[in-house]
Coordinates of C-alpha atoms in Angstrom, one line a residue:
M1375 CA 113.1 89.7 99.1
S1376 CA 110.8 89.4 96.2
K1377 CA 109.2 86.1 95.1
K1378 CA 111.7 84.0 92.7
I1379 CA 110.6 83.0 89.0
F1380 CA 111.0 79.5 88.1
F1381 CA 109.5 77.9 85.5
A1382 CA 107.4 74.7 85.7
Q1383 CA 107.0 71.8 84.0
D1384 CA 104.1 70.5 81.3
W1385 CA 101.2 69.6 82.1
E1386 CA 98.4 67.5 79.8
N1387 CA 96.5 69.6 77.4
V1388 CA 93.2 69.7 78.7
P1389 CA 92.6 69.8 83.0
S1390 CA 91.1 66.2 83.6
E1391 CA 87.6 67.6 85.8
I1392 CA 87.1 69.0 81.1
Q1393 CA 87.9 65.7 79.8
Q1394 CA 85.9 63.9 82.4
T1395 CA 82.8 66.4 82.1
D1396 CA 79.1 65.2 80.8
M1397 CA 78.4 68.4 79.7
P1398 CA 78.2 69.4 75.5
S1399 CA 80.1 72.3 76.3
I1400 CA 82.8 73.9 78.2
T1401 CA 81.7 77.5 78.8
P1402 CA 78.9 77.1 80.9
L1403 CA 81.5 75.2 83.5
Y1404 CA 84.7 78.2 83.3
N1405 CA 82.1 81.2 83.2
K1406 CA 81.1 78.9 86.7
V1407 CA 84.5 78.7 87.6
E1408 CA 85.3 82.5 87.2
E1409 CA 81.8 83.8 88.8
D1410 CA 83.5 81.5 91.8
V1411 CA 86.8 83.0 91.5
E1412 CA 85.6 86.6 91.6
N1413 CA 83.5 86.2 94.8
I1414 CA 86.7 84.7 96.5
V1415 CA 89.1 87.4 95.4
R1416 CA 86.5 89.9 96.9
E1417 CA 87.0 88.1 100.1
I1418 CA 90.3 87.8 100.2
E1419 CA 90.4 91.8 99.4
Q1420 CA 87.8 92.5 101.9
R1421 CA 90.2 90.9 104.4
A1422 CA 93.3 91.6 102.7
I1423 CA 95.2 88.1 103.6
D1424 CA 97.8 86.9 101.1
I1425 CA 96.9 83.5 100.8
T1426 CA 100.5 82.3 99.3
P1427 CA 103.3 83.6 102.0
N1428 CA 105.1 80.8 100.2
Y1429 CA 107.1 81.1 97.3
K1430 CA 105.4 77.2 96.4
D1431 CA 102.6 78.4 96.8
W1432 CA 102.7 81.5 94.4
V1433 CA 103.4 79.5 92.0
E1434 CA 100.7 77.1 92.0
L1435 CA 98.2 79.6 92.4
G1436 CA 99.7 80.8 88.8
F1437 CA 99.0 77.6 87.4
A1438 CA 96.2 76.7 89.1
L1439 CA 94.6 80.3 87.5
V1440 CA 95.9 79.6 84.3
D1441 CA 94.2 75.8 83.9
G1442 CA 90.6 77.7 84.8
L1443 CA 90.9 80.8 83.3
G1444 CA 93.9 81.2 81.1
E1445 CA 94.4 84.9 79.7
N1446 CA 91.9 85.9 82.4
G1447 CA 93.4 85.0 85.5
R1448 CA 96.2 87.2 84.4
E1449 CA 94.4 90.4 86.5
Y1450 CA 93.3 87.6 89.4
Y1451 CA 97.0 86.9 90.4
H1452 CA 97.5 90.7 90.4
R1453 CA 94.8 91.2 93.1
I1454 CA 95.3 88.1 95.1
S1455 CA 99.7 88.6 94.6
R1456 CA 99.3 92.1 95.9
F1457 CA 99.0 91.5 99.6
Y1458 CA 102.5 89.9 99.6
P1459 CA 104.6 92.5 101.7
N1460 CA 107.2 93.0 98.5
Y1461 CA 104.6 92.6 95.5
Q1462 CA 105.6 94.0 92.4
R1463 CA 103.7 94.2 89.5
E1464 CA 106.2 93.5 86.7
E1465 CA 107.5 90.4 88.3
T1466 CA 104.2 89.0 88.8
D1467 CA 103.2 89.2 85.3
K1468 CA 106.5 88.3 84.1
Q1469 CA 105.5 84.9 86.1
Y1470 CA 102.1 84.3 84.9
T1471 CA 103.5 84.4 81.3
H1472 CA 105.5 81.9 82.7
C1473 CA 102.6 80.0 83.3
L1474 CA 100.8 80.6 80.3
Q1475 CA 103.8 79.4 77.8
S1476 CA 104.6 76.5 80.3
K1477 CA 102.0 73.7 81.1
G1478 CA 101.9 72.6 85.5
Q1479 CA 101.7 69.0 86.2
G1480 CA 99.2 67.9 88.3
I1481 CA 98.2 71.4 89.3
T1482 CA 94.4 72.4 88.1
I1483 CA 92.2 75.6 89.2
R1484 CA 91.8 73.2 92.5
S1485 CA 94.5 74.6 93.5
F1486 CA 92.8 77.7 93.8
F1487 CA 90.2 77.0 95.9
H1488 CA 92.4 74.3 98.1
L1489 CA 94.7 77.8 99.1
A1490 CA 91.9 79.9 100.0
N1491 CA 90.1 77.8 102.2
Q1492 CA 94.1 77.3 103.2
A1493 CA 93.6 80.3 104.9
G1494 CA 90.8 80.4 106.2
I1495 CA 87.9 81.4 103.1
S1496 CA 84.9 78.8 103.4
L1497 CA 84.4 77.5 100.5
A1498 CA 80.6 76.3 101.3
P1499 CA 78.9 79.1 99.2
F1500 CA 80.6 78.2 96.1
N1501 CA 80.1 76.3 93.3
K1502 CA 77.2 74.0 94.4
E1503 CA 76.4 72.8 90.8
H1504 CA 79.9 72.0 89.2
L1505 CA 81.4 70.6 92.6
S1506 CA 83.9 68.5 90.6
I1507 CA 85.2 71.4 90.3
L1508 CA 86.4 72.1 93.8
P1509 CA 89.2 69.9 95.6
N1510 CA 88.4 66.6 97.0
I1511 CA 87.0 66.9 100.1
Q1512 CA 88.1 64.6 103.4
N1513 CA 87.1 64.7 106.9
G1514 CA 85.6 68.5 105.8
K1515 CA 88.6 69.8 105.0
T1516 CA 90.1 70.2 100.9
G1517 CA 92.4 67.2 99.7
K1518 CA 95.4 68.3 98.0
W1519 CA 97.2 65.2 98.1
I1520 CA 95.0 62.6 97.0
K1521 CA 95.4 62.2 93.3
S1522 CA 94.3 59.4 90.8
E1523 CA 96.7 57.9 88.9
E1524 CA 96.6 60.4 86.1
E1525 CA 96.9 63.5 87.5
L1526 CA 100.4 62.4 89.6
P1527 CA 102.4 65.0 88.8
A1528 CA 106.1 65.0 87.6
F1529 CA 108.8 66.4 88.6
P1530 CA 108.9 70.7 88.1
E1531 CA 110.7 72.2 85.5
C1532 CA 112.4 74.1 88.5
V1533 CA 114.1 71.1 89.5
F1534 CA 116.3 70.5 86.1
D1535 CA 116.9 74.4 86.0
H1536 CA 119.4 74.3 88.7
L1537 CA 120.8 71.1 89.3
P1538 CA 125.0 70.8 89.5
S1539 CA 126.4 70.1 86.3
F1540 CA 127.0 66.4 86.8
L1541 CA 123.1 65.8 87.2
N1542 CA 122.3 68.0 83.9
E1543 CA 125.0 66.0 81.7
V1544 CA 122.9 62.9 83.6
V1545 CA 119.5 63.7 82.5
N1546 CA 120.2 65.3 79.3
N1547 CA 120.8 61.5 78.3
S1548 CA 116.6 61.2 78.5
I1549 CA 114.6 61.0 75.6
S1550 CA 111.0 61.7 77.3
L1551 CA 109.5 63.3 80.9
D1552 CA 109.2 60.1 82.5
D1553 CA 112.4 59.0 81.0
R1554 CA 114.2 61.8 82.8
D1555 CA 112.1 62.1 86.4
T1556 CA 113.2 58.7 86.2
I1557 CA 116.9 58.9 85.5
L1558 CA 117.1 61.8 87.4
I1559 CA 115.5 60.1 90.7
G1560 CA 117.4 57.0 90.0
A1561 CA 120.9 58.3 89.7
I1562 CA 120.3 60.4 93.0
V1563 CA 119.8 57.1 94.7
C1564 CA 122.4 55.3 93.2
L1565 CA 124.9 58.1 93.6
S1566 CA 124.0 57.7 97.2
V1567 CA 125.8 54.9 98.5
C1568 CA 129.0 56.5 97.1
F1569 CA 129.0 59.9 99.3
H1570 CA 130.0 56.8 102.9
N1571 CA 132.3 59.1 104.2
I1572 CA 129.6 62.2 104.6
C1573 CA 127.2 62.7 107.2
G1574 CA 124.6 65.0 109.1
V1575 CA 122.6 65.8 112.4
Y1576 CA 118.8 65.0 111.8
D1577 CA 116.5 64.3 114.8
E1578 CA 119.3 64.4 117.2
R1579 CA 120.7 61.2 114.8
I1580 CA 123.8 60.7 112.8
V1581 CA 122.3 59.9 109.4
Y1582 CA 123.8 59.5 106.1
P1583 CA 122.7 60.2 102.3
N1584 CA 121.0 56.3 101.6
L1585 CA 118.2 56.1 100.1
Y1586 CA 115.4 53.6 99.0
L1587 CA 113.8 53.5 95.7
F1588 CA 111.1 52.0 93.7
V1589 CA 109.9 52.8 90.4
V1590 CA 106.4 51.5 89.6
A1591 CA 105.2 51.0 85.6
D1592 CA 103.6 48.7 84.3
A1593 CA 105.3 46.0 81.2
D1594 CA 107.3 48.5 79.0
M1595 CA 106.6 51.6 80.0
G1596 CA 109.5 53.3 80.6
K1597 CA 111.3 51.8 83.9
G1598 CA 114.1 49.9 82.4
A1599 CA 115.6 53.6 82.3
L1600 CA 116.7 53.0 85.6
T1601 CA 119.2 50.1 84.5
L1602 CA 121.0 52.8 82.9
C1603 CA 121.8 54.8 86.4
R1604 CA 123.6 51.1 87.6
E1605 CA 126.5 52.5 84.9
L1606 CA 127.0 55.5 87.2
V1607 CA 128.6 53.3 90.0
A1608 CA 129.4 50.3 87.9
P1609 CA 132.9 51.3 87.1
I1610 CA 133.5 51.7 91.4
N1611 CA 131.7 48.4 91.5
R1612 CA 134.1 47.0 89.3
N1613 CA 137.1 48.1 91.0
L1614 CA 136.2 46.8 94.3
H1615 CA 135.9 43.3 92.1
E1616 CA 139.1 43.3 90.5
L1617 CA 140.6 44.3 94.4
S1618 CA 138.6 41.5 95.7
K1619 CA 140.7 38.9 93.1
Q1620 CA 143.4 40.4 93.9
L1621 CA 143.1 39.7 97.6
E1622 CA 141.8 36.1 96.6
Q1623 CA 144.6 35.2 94.9
E1624 CA 147.2 36.8 97.6
Y1625 CA 145.5 34.6 99.9
K1626 CA 145.2 31.4 97.8
E1627 CA 148.6 31.7 97.6
A1628 CA 149.5 32.2 101.2
M1629 CA 147.4 29.8 102.3
N1630 CA 149.3 27.4 100.0
A1631 CA 152.6 28.0 101.6
Y1632 CA 150.9 27.8 104.9
I1633 CA 150.1 24.1 103.8
K1634 CA 153.6 23.4 102.4
G1635 CA 155.0 24.9 105.5
K1636 CA 152.5 23.9 108.3
K1637 CA 154.9 20.8 109.3
D1638 CA 157.8 23.1 109.8
G1639 CA 155.5 25.2 112.6
G1640 CA 155.6 29.2 113.1
M1641 CA 153.2 29.9 110.4
T1642 CA 149.9 31.2 110.7
M1643 CA 146.9 30.5 109.1
P1644 CA 146.1 33.3 106.6
T1645 CA 142.8 35.2 107.4
E1646 CA 139.9 34.3 104.3
P1647 CA 139.8 37.6 102.3
P1648 CA 136.6 40.1 102.2
M1649 CA 134.3 39.8 99.7
R1650 CA 134.3 43.6 98.2
M1651 CA 131.3 45.1 96.3
L1652 CA 129.3 47.7 95.8
V1653 CA 126.0 46.4 94.1
I1654 CA 124.5 43.5 96.5
P1655 CA 122.5 40.9 94.3
A1656 CA 118.4 40.8 95.5
N1657 CA 118.7 37.1 95.2
S1658 CA 120.9 36.6 98.0
S1659 CA 120.6 34.4 101.9
A1660 CA 120.0 37.0 104.7
S1661 CA 123.8 35.5 106.0
S1662 CA 124.9 36.3 102.5
F1663 CA 123.8 39.5 102.5
L1664 CA 125.1 40.7 105.9
K1665 CA 128.1 39.2 105.2
I1666 CA 128.6 41.3 101.7
L1667 CA 127.7 44.0 103.8
G1668 CA 130.3 43.0 107.1
D1669 CA 133.1 42.7 104.4
N1670 CA 132.2 46.3 103.2
D1671 CA 132.0 48.2 105.7
G1672 CA 128.4 48.2 105.8
I1673 CA 128.1 50.1 102.3
G1674 CA 125.6 48.4 99.4
L1675 CA 123.4 49.2 97.1
L1676 CA 120.5 46.8 96.8
F1677 CA 119.8 46.6 93.2
E1678 CA 117.4 44.8 91.1
S1679 CA 115.2 45.7 87.5
E1680 CA 112.9 43.4 88.4
G1681 CA 110.8 43.9 92.3
D1682 CA 110.1 40.5 92.5
T1683 CA 113.5 39.4 92.4
L1684 CA 113.2 41.1 95.9
S1685 CA 110.0 40.0 97.2
Q1686 CA 110.4 36.4 96.4
T1687 CA 113.5 36.4 98.2
L1688 CA 112.5 38.3 101.6
K1689 CA 109.6 35.4 101.6
S1690 CA 112.3 32.6 101.6
D1691 CA 113.0 31.0 104.8
Y1692 CA 117.0 31.5 104.0
G1693 CA 116.0 35.3 102.2
N1694 CA 114.2 37.1 104.7
Y1695 CA 116.1 40.2 105.4
S1696 CA 112.8 42.6 105.2
D1697 CA 114.1 44.0 108.7
V1698 CA 117.2 44.3 108.1
L1699 CA 116.7 46.9 105.6
R1700 CA 114.1 48.5 107.7
K1701 CA 117.0 48.7 110.0
A1702 CA 119.8 49.5 107.7
F1703 CA 117.2 52.5 106.3
H1704 CA 118.2 54.5 109.9
H1705 CA 121.9 53.1 110.6
E1706 CA 120.5 50.5 113.4
L1707 CA 123.2 48.0 114.1
V1708 CA 121.9 44.2 112.3
S1709 CA 122.8 41.0 112.9
L1710 CA 122.1 37.3 112.3
S1711 CA 122.8 34.0 114.4
R1712 CA 122.2 30.7 112.7
R1713 CA 122.2 28.1 114.9
K1714 CA 124.1 25.6 112.2
D1715 CA 127.8 26.0 111.6
R1716 CA 127.3 28.8 114.7
E1717 CA 127.0 30.9 111.9
Y1718 CA 127.1 35.0 113.2
C1719 CA 127.3 38.1 111.3
E1720 CA 126.6 41.6 112.7
V1721 CA 126.9 44.7 110.8
S1722 CA 127.1 48.4 113.2
N1723 CA 126.7 51.3 110.6
P1724 CA 124.7 49.7 107.7
R1725 CA 124.6 52.4 104.7
V1726 CA 122.4 50.6 102.2
S1727 CA 120.5 51.8 99.3
V1728 CA 117.7 50.3 97.1
A1729 CA 116.6 51.0 93.5
L1730 CA 114.1 48.9 92.1
A1731 CA 111.7 48.8 89.9
G1732 CA 108.4 46.9 89.1
T1733 CA 105.1 46.5 88.4
P1734 CA 101.8 47.8 90.7
E1735 CA 101.7 44.0 91.3
Q1736 CA 105.5 43.4 92.5
V1737 CA 104.9 46.6 94.9
R1738 CA 102.2 44.5 96.4
K1739 CA 104.3 41.1 97.0
L1740 CA 107.4 43.3 98.3
I1741 CA 105.1 45.7 100.6
P1742 CA 101.8 43.6 101.0
D1743 CA 100.1 46.7 103.0
A1744 CA 100.5 50.0 104.2
E1745 CA 101.3 49.4 108.0
N1746 CA 104.6 47.8 106.6
G1747 CA 107.5 50.0 107.8
L1748 CA 109.2 49.8 104.6
M1749 CA 106.2 51.5 102.5
S1750 CA 107.5 54.4 104.4
R1751 CA 110.6 54.1 103.6
F1752 CA 110.8 54.1 100.0
C1753 CA 110.2 57.0 97.4
F1754 CA 107.7 56.2 95.1
Y1755 CA 107.9 57.0 91.2
I1756 CA 104.9 56.2 89.3
I1757 CA 105.4 56.1 85.3
R1758 CA 101.9 56.6 84.0
F1759 CA 100.4 54.8 81.2
K1760 CA 101.0 56.4 77.8
R1761 CA 99.8 55.3 74.8
G1762 CA 102.3 55.3 71.3
I1763 CA 105.4 53.8 70.1
R1764 CA 108.8 55.3 70.3
N1765 CA 111.2 55.5 67.3
V1766 CA 113.2 52.8 68.3
F1767 CA 116.2 53.7 65.5
A1768 CA 116.7 56.9 66.6
T1769 CA 120.3 56.3 66.2
N1770 CA 122.0 53.4 64.8
D1771 CA 125.7 54.6 66.1
I1772 CA 126.9 52.0 68.8
S1773 CA 129.0 54.7 70.5
Q1774 CA 125.6 57.4 70.5
S1775 CA 123.9 55.0 72.4
K1776 CA 122.8 55.3 75.9
N1777 CA 124.7 52.5 77.6
A1778 CA 127.8 53.9 76.0
M1779 CA 126.7 57.4 77.0
F1780 CA 126.1 56.2 80.4
K1781 CA 129.2 54.2 80.7
L1782 CA 131.5 57.2 79.5
L1783 CA 129.7 59.2 82.5
G1784 CA 130.3 56.1 85.1
D1785 CA 133.7 56.6 84.2
K1786 CA 133.7 60.2 84.8
F1787 CA 131.4 60.0 88.4
C1788 CA 134.5 56.9 89.4
H1789 CA 137.2 59.7 89.0
L1790 CA 135.3 62.7 90.7
H1791 CA 134.8 60.2 93.6
E1792 CA 138.5 59.3 93.9
E1793 CA 139.2 62.5 94.5
F1794 CA 136.1 63.8 96.8
V1795 CA 136.8 60.1 99.3
R1796 CA 140.3 60.9 99.1
Q1797 CA 140.2 63.8 100.4
G1798 CA 138.7 62.8 103.8
N1799 CA 135.2 62.8 105.8
Y1800 CA 132.8 65.8 105.3
S1801 CA 129.9 66.8 107.5
F1802 CA 127.1 68.5 106.0
S1803 CA 124.1 71.0 107.4
L1804 CA 121.2 73.3 106.7
P1805 CA 121.8 77.5 107.1
S1806 CA 118.8 78.2 109.9
D1807 CA 116.5 80.3 107.7
L1808 CA 116.2 76.8 105.7
Q1809 CA 115.8 75.2 108.3
E1810 CA 113.1 77.1 110.0
H1811 CA 112.2 76.8 106.6
F1812 CA 111.8 73.1 106.1
I1813 CA 110.2 72.5 110.0
E1814 CA 107.5 75.2 108.6
Y1815 CA 106.8 73.1 105.5
L1816 CA 107.0 69.8 106.9
S1817 CA 104.3 70.7 109.4
R1818 CA 101.8 72.1 107.5
V1819 CA 102.3 68.8 105.4
N1820 CA 101.9 66.6 107.9
E1821 CA 98.4 68.4 108.7
E1822 CA 97.3 68.2 104.9
C1823 CA 98.1 64.5 104.9
C1824 CA 96.7 63.9 108.2
D1825 CA 93.1 65.5 107.1
E1826 CA 92.9 64.5 104.2
V1827 CA 93.8 60.4 104.3
D1828 CA 94.4 59.5 107.6
N1829 CA 96.6 60.1 110.7
K1830 CA 98.8 56.8 109.7
M1831 CA 100.1 59.3 106.8
Q1832 CA 102.3 61.3 109.5
G1833 CA 104.7 58.3 109.2
V1834 CA 105.2 59.0 105.3
V1835 CA 105.5 62.7 106.2
R1836 CA 108.0 62.1 108.8
R1837 CA 110.2 59.7 107.0
M1838 CA 110.1 62.1 103.7
G1839 CA 111.6 64.0 105.4
L1840 CA 114.4 62.8 106.3
I1841 CA 114.3 61.3 102.4
A1842 CA 114.4 65.2 101.7
Y1843 CA 117.6 66.4 103.7
R1844 CA 119.6 63.2 102.1
I1845 CA 118.5 64.0 98.8
M1846 CA 120.0 67.5 99.4
M1847 CA 123.0 65.8 101.0
V1848 CA 123.6 64.2 97.3
L1849 CA 123.1 67.3 95.4
T1850 CA 125.4 69.3 97.7
V1851 CA 128.6 66.7 97.3
V1852 CA 127.6 66.5 93.7
R1853 CA 127.9 70.5 93.2
Q1854 CA 131.1 70.1 95.5
L1855 CA 132.8 67.2 92.9
G1856 CA 132.6 70.2 90.1
N1857 CA 133.9 72.4 92.6
G1858 CA 130.7 74.3 93.2
Y1859 CA 131.8 75.5 97.0
D1860 CA 133.9 77.1 98.8
V1861 CA 134.2 74.3 101.7
Q1862 CA 135.6 74.8 105.2
T1863 CA 138.2 72.5 107.4
S1864 CA 137.1 72.0 111.1
Q1865 CA 139.6 71.6 114.0
D1866 CA 139.3 68.1 113.7
G1867 CA 139.8 67.8 110.2
I1868 CA 136.3 67.3 108.9
I1869 CA 135.3 69.4 106.1
R1870 CA 131.9 71.4 106.2
L1871 CA 129.3 71.3 103.7
V1872 CA 126.6 73.5 103.9
C1873 CA 123.4 73.3 101.8
H1874 CA 123.2 75.8 99.2
E1875 CA 119.5 77.4 99.4
S1876 CA 119.3 76.1 95.5
D1877 CA 119.9 72.9 96.2
Y1878 CA 117.6 73.0 99.3
R1879 CA 115.1 74.3 96.9
V1880 CA 115.2 71.0 94.1
A1881 CA 115.1 68.6 96.7
M1882 CA 112.4 70.1 98.6
S1883 CA 110.3 70.3 95.0
I1884 CA 111.8 66.7 94.2
C1885 CA 110.3 65.5 97.7
D1886 CA 106.9 67.4 97.1
T1887 CA 106.3 65.2 93.5
L1888 CA 107.0 62.0 95.6
L1889 CA 104.9 62.7 98.6
Y1890 CA 101.9 63.0 95.7
H1891 CA 103.0 59.7 94.6
A1892 CA 103.5 58.0 98.1
V1893 CA 100.1 58.6 99.0
F1894 CA 98.7 57.1 95.8
I1895 CA 100.9 53.8 97.0
Y1896 CA 99.7 54.5 100.6
R1897 CA 95.9 54.3 99.6
N1898 CA 96.2 51.5 96.8
L1899 CA 97.6 49.2 99.8
S1900 CA 94.8 50.7 102.3
R1901 CA 92.5 49.3 99.7
N1902 CA 94.5 45.9 99.3
Q1903 CA 94.5 45.5 103.1
S1904 CA 90.4 46.1 103.7
K1905 CA 89.7 43.9 101.1
Q1906 CA 92.3 41.5 102.6
T1907 CA 90.1 42.2 105.8
A1908 CA 87.3 41.7 104.0
S1909 CA 88.4 38.3 102.5
I1910 CA 88.8 37.2 105.9
L1911 CA 85.4 38.1 107.5
Q1912 CA 84.1 35.9 104.4
E1913 CA 85.4 32.8 105.4
T1914 CA 83.7 33.0 109.2
G1915 CA 80.2 32.5 107.8
V1916 CA 77.1 35.4 106.7
A1917 CA 76.1 36.0 110.6
A1918 CA 79.7 37.3 111.4
R1919 CA 79.7 39.2 108.4
R1920 CA 76.7 40.9 108.7
N1921 CA 77.6 41.9 112.6
T1922 CA 80.9 43.4 111.7
L1923 CA 79.1 45.7 109.1
Y1924 CA 76.7 46.4 111.9
N1925 CA 79.5 47.2 114.7
M1926 CA 80.9 49.3 112.1
L1927 CA 78.1 51.6 111.9
P1928 CA 77.4 55.0 114.2
E1929 CA 74.2 55.1 116.4
T1930 CA 72.5 57.5 113.9
F1931 CA 73.4 57.2 110.3
T1932 CA 72.8 57.7 107.0
K1933 CA 72.8 55.6 103.6
K1934 CA 75.7 57.9 102.9
D1935 CA 77.6 56.3 105.7
Y1936 CA 76.5 52.6 105.9
D1937 CA 77.3 52.6 102.0
A1938 CA 81.1 53.9 103.4
A1939 CA 81.2 51.1 105.6
I1940 CA 80.2 48.5 102.8
L1941 CA 82.8 49.5 100.9
A1942 CA 85.3 49.5 103.3
L1943 CA 84.5 45.9 103.9
G1944 CA 84.1 44.6 100.2
E1945 CA 80.7 43.3 100.8
N1946 CA 78.0 43.7 97.7
G1947 CA 75.9 46.3 97.5
S1948 CA 72.7 44.7 97.1
T1949 CA 73.8 42.1 99.7
A1950 CA 74.0 44.7 102.3
A1951 CA 70.7 46.6 101.8
K1952 CA 68.7 43.0 102.7
W1953 CA 71.3 42.7 105.8
I1954 CA 69.5 46.2 106.5
E1955 CA 66.3 45.6 105.8
A1956 CA 66.9 42.4 108.4
F1957 CA 68.3 44.3 110.7
I1958 CA 65.0 46.3 110.4
R1959 CA 63.1 43.2 111.1
S1960 CA 64.9 41.5 113.7
G1961 CA 64.4 45.1 115.5
K1962 CA 68.0 46.3 115.6
L1963 CA 67.6 48.7 113.2
C1964 CA 64.4 52.0 113.1
R1965 CA 64.5 54.0 109.9
I1966 CA 64.1 57.6 111.2
E1967 CA 63.5 58.8 107.9
Q1968 CA 64.0 58.0 104.2
G1969 CA 67.7 56.9 103.9
K1970 CA 68.7 57.5 107.9
Y1971 CA 68.1 54.5 110.2
K1972 CA 69.1 54.4 114.1
K1973 CA 70.4 51.9 116.8
I1974 CA 68.2 50.3 118.7
F1975 CA 70.1 48.4 121.7

């Protein structure tokens, strides 16, 4: 099978390494890049290896060469691609033209070096004069996943070319690329709570489509687009409220009849009706949250446009249900007991989705450190800062407002959803070839993230795999709403849905992007944790802080090593330099040579 051609999304006009260079001219840098690319391509040709066996890597290679060499990269693209067994020159030429005409979000020439290094080609001989062009280096290996906020990628264009029709209608109401991304992932998360009658088996456990999302942005930078997604499920929520009111009225009438007939005897006291709702307020007590979940068969969407509403609730004694959210992500039994009023709540199969928006500081309040279990359960999408003012008078017609359009979409989804639920229960599965690709991809990404960041990233990658599987479920169901698939009913009456390759590719592309954002959040939270540790150390006195620095240093170390230790502790560089001199005077250290030290035990 030949490699397919998809479009990738627009990229920034000028590569970040070019923007940041202090060089008076970029021509020498481009000449150096082409020289290094030529040397590496020659080695690829000598070894006759395919450095892009996966489609995604092949597309990324095209954008990397466009970034570094422009039209000059076309022939290199052919020279590298021809080692793919089904290489076709015309198809490869067409793909490179697409790369030139589009712009690739977050893909720079660094990706070429990364792919070559990943295929076993050493980067040591190359680009010694202009190291900024190389990928980040962590633990001796290339750093593909570590991005600055400005480099964080958006969803690639191929995602929007292959969406189910209903989601296409939803994202077509966006007014910018960030707006489109936010609406897409927000819609997927909000809709995920509605498909409680479909499940699949992942890692030998039954799972449902529910997802957790946090859209992160500075004030008034577009995270408000998430609130529009709530309109997609508002009619379902409203119908449940109406049912609750009806049941409440029936309960009151039955209670009045019971009170009147109590003297006569023989009447049974009516049972209080359940409180039916889909969207649960974040500002709820723990017992109220569980009670509502129980009344709704464990189904609920926690939606809040200000993330600190939830974080403040979780910090209170009455509202600390952080553990409930962690367990609910995996559909584990959640329970609560209170001595007062002998209160006990239990939900055996929670299917909870969460959609939050907030500032970076609100993320830290909700998830104070990288080791907090909530971090790896959330999808994070960061809206980057962009200077400028939108045309706020683009329409004066209320019927054409985003609110009105999303209400119409909500009514449409409610109708489609009713039919979907009426059909019965569904099972979801991946074809065996996609399963193999999924495991291969996840294994490779896990190795990369553990090497480039740290081993604790494995938990994030593993859960991102589960998140990808759940997104596939949502896409498959939404496509089924439009009768896009032929379905099979098993002997037990369960309707089998099998993921189509296009939905698999879209889900994997979305999660690939989300993983970049998750790494960014993880590293920020880790730095925050280091600062908190340093603050605690400072409170224990100068001697304790000095000893902590000394114990962190290896037996033999360089100034680079001790600078890294100082940074991790959050200490002042000049103060720490005085401590090093003090260690030498006291006989705890000796200077082997300039900038190199050895401990004396």
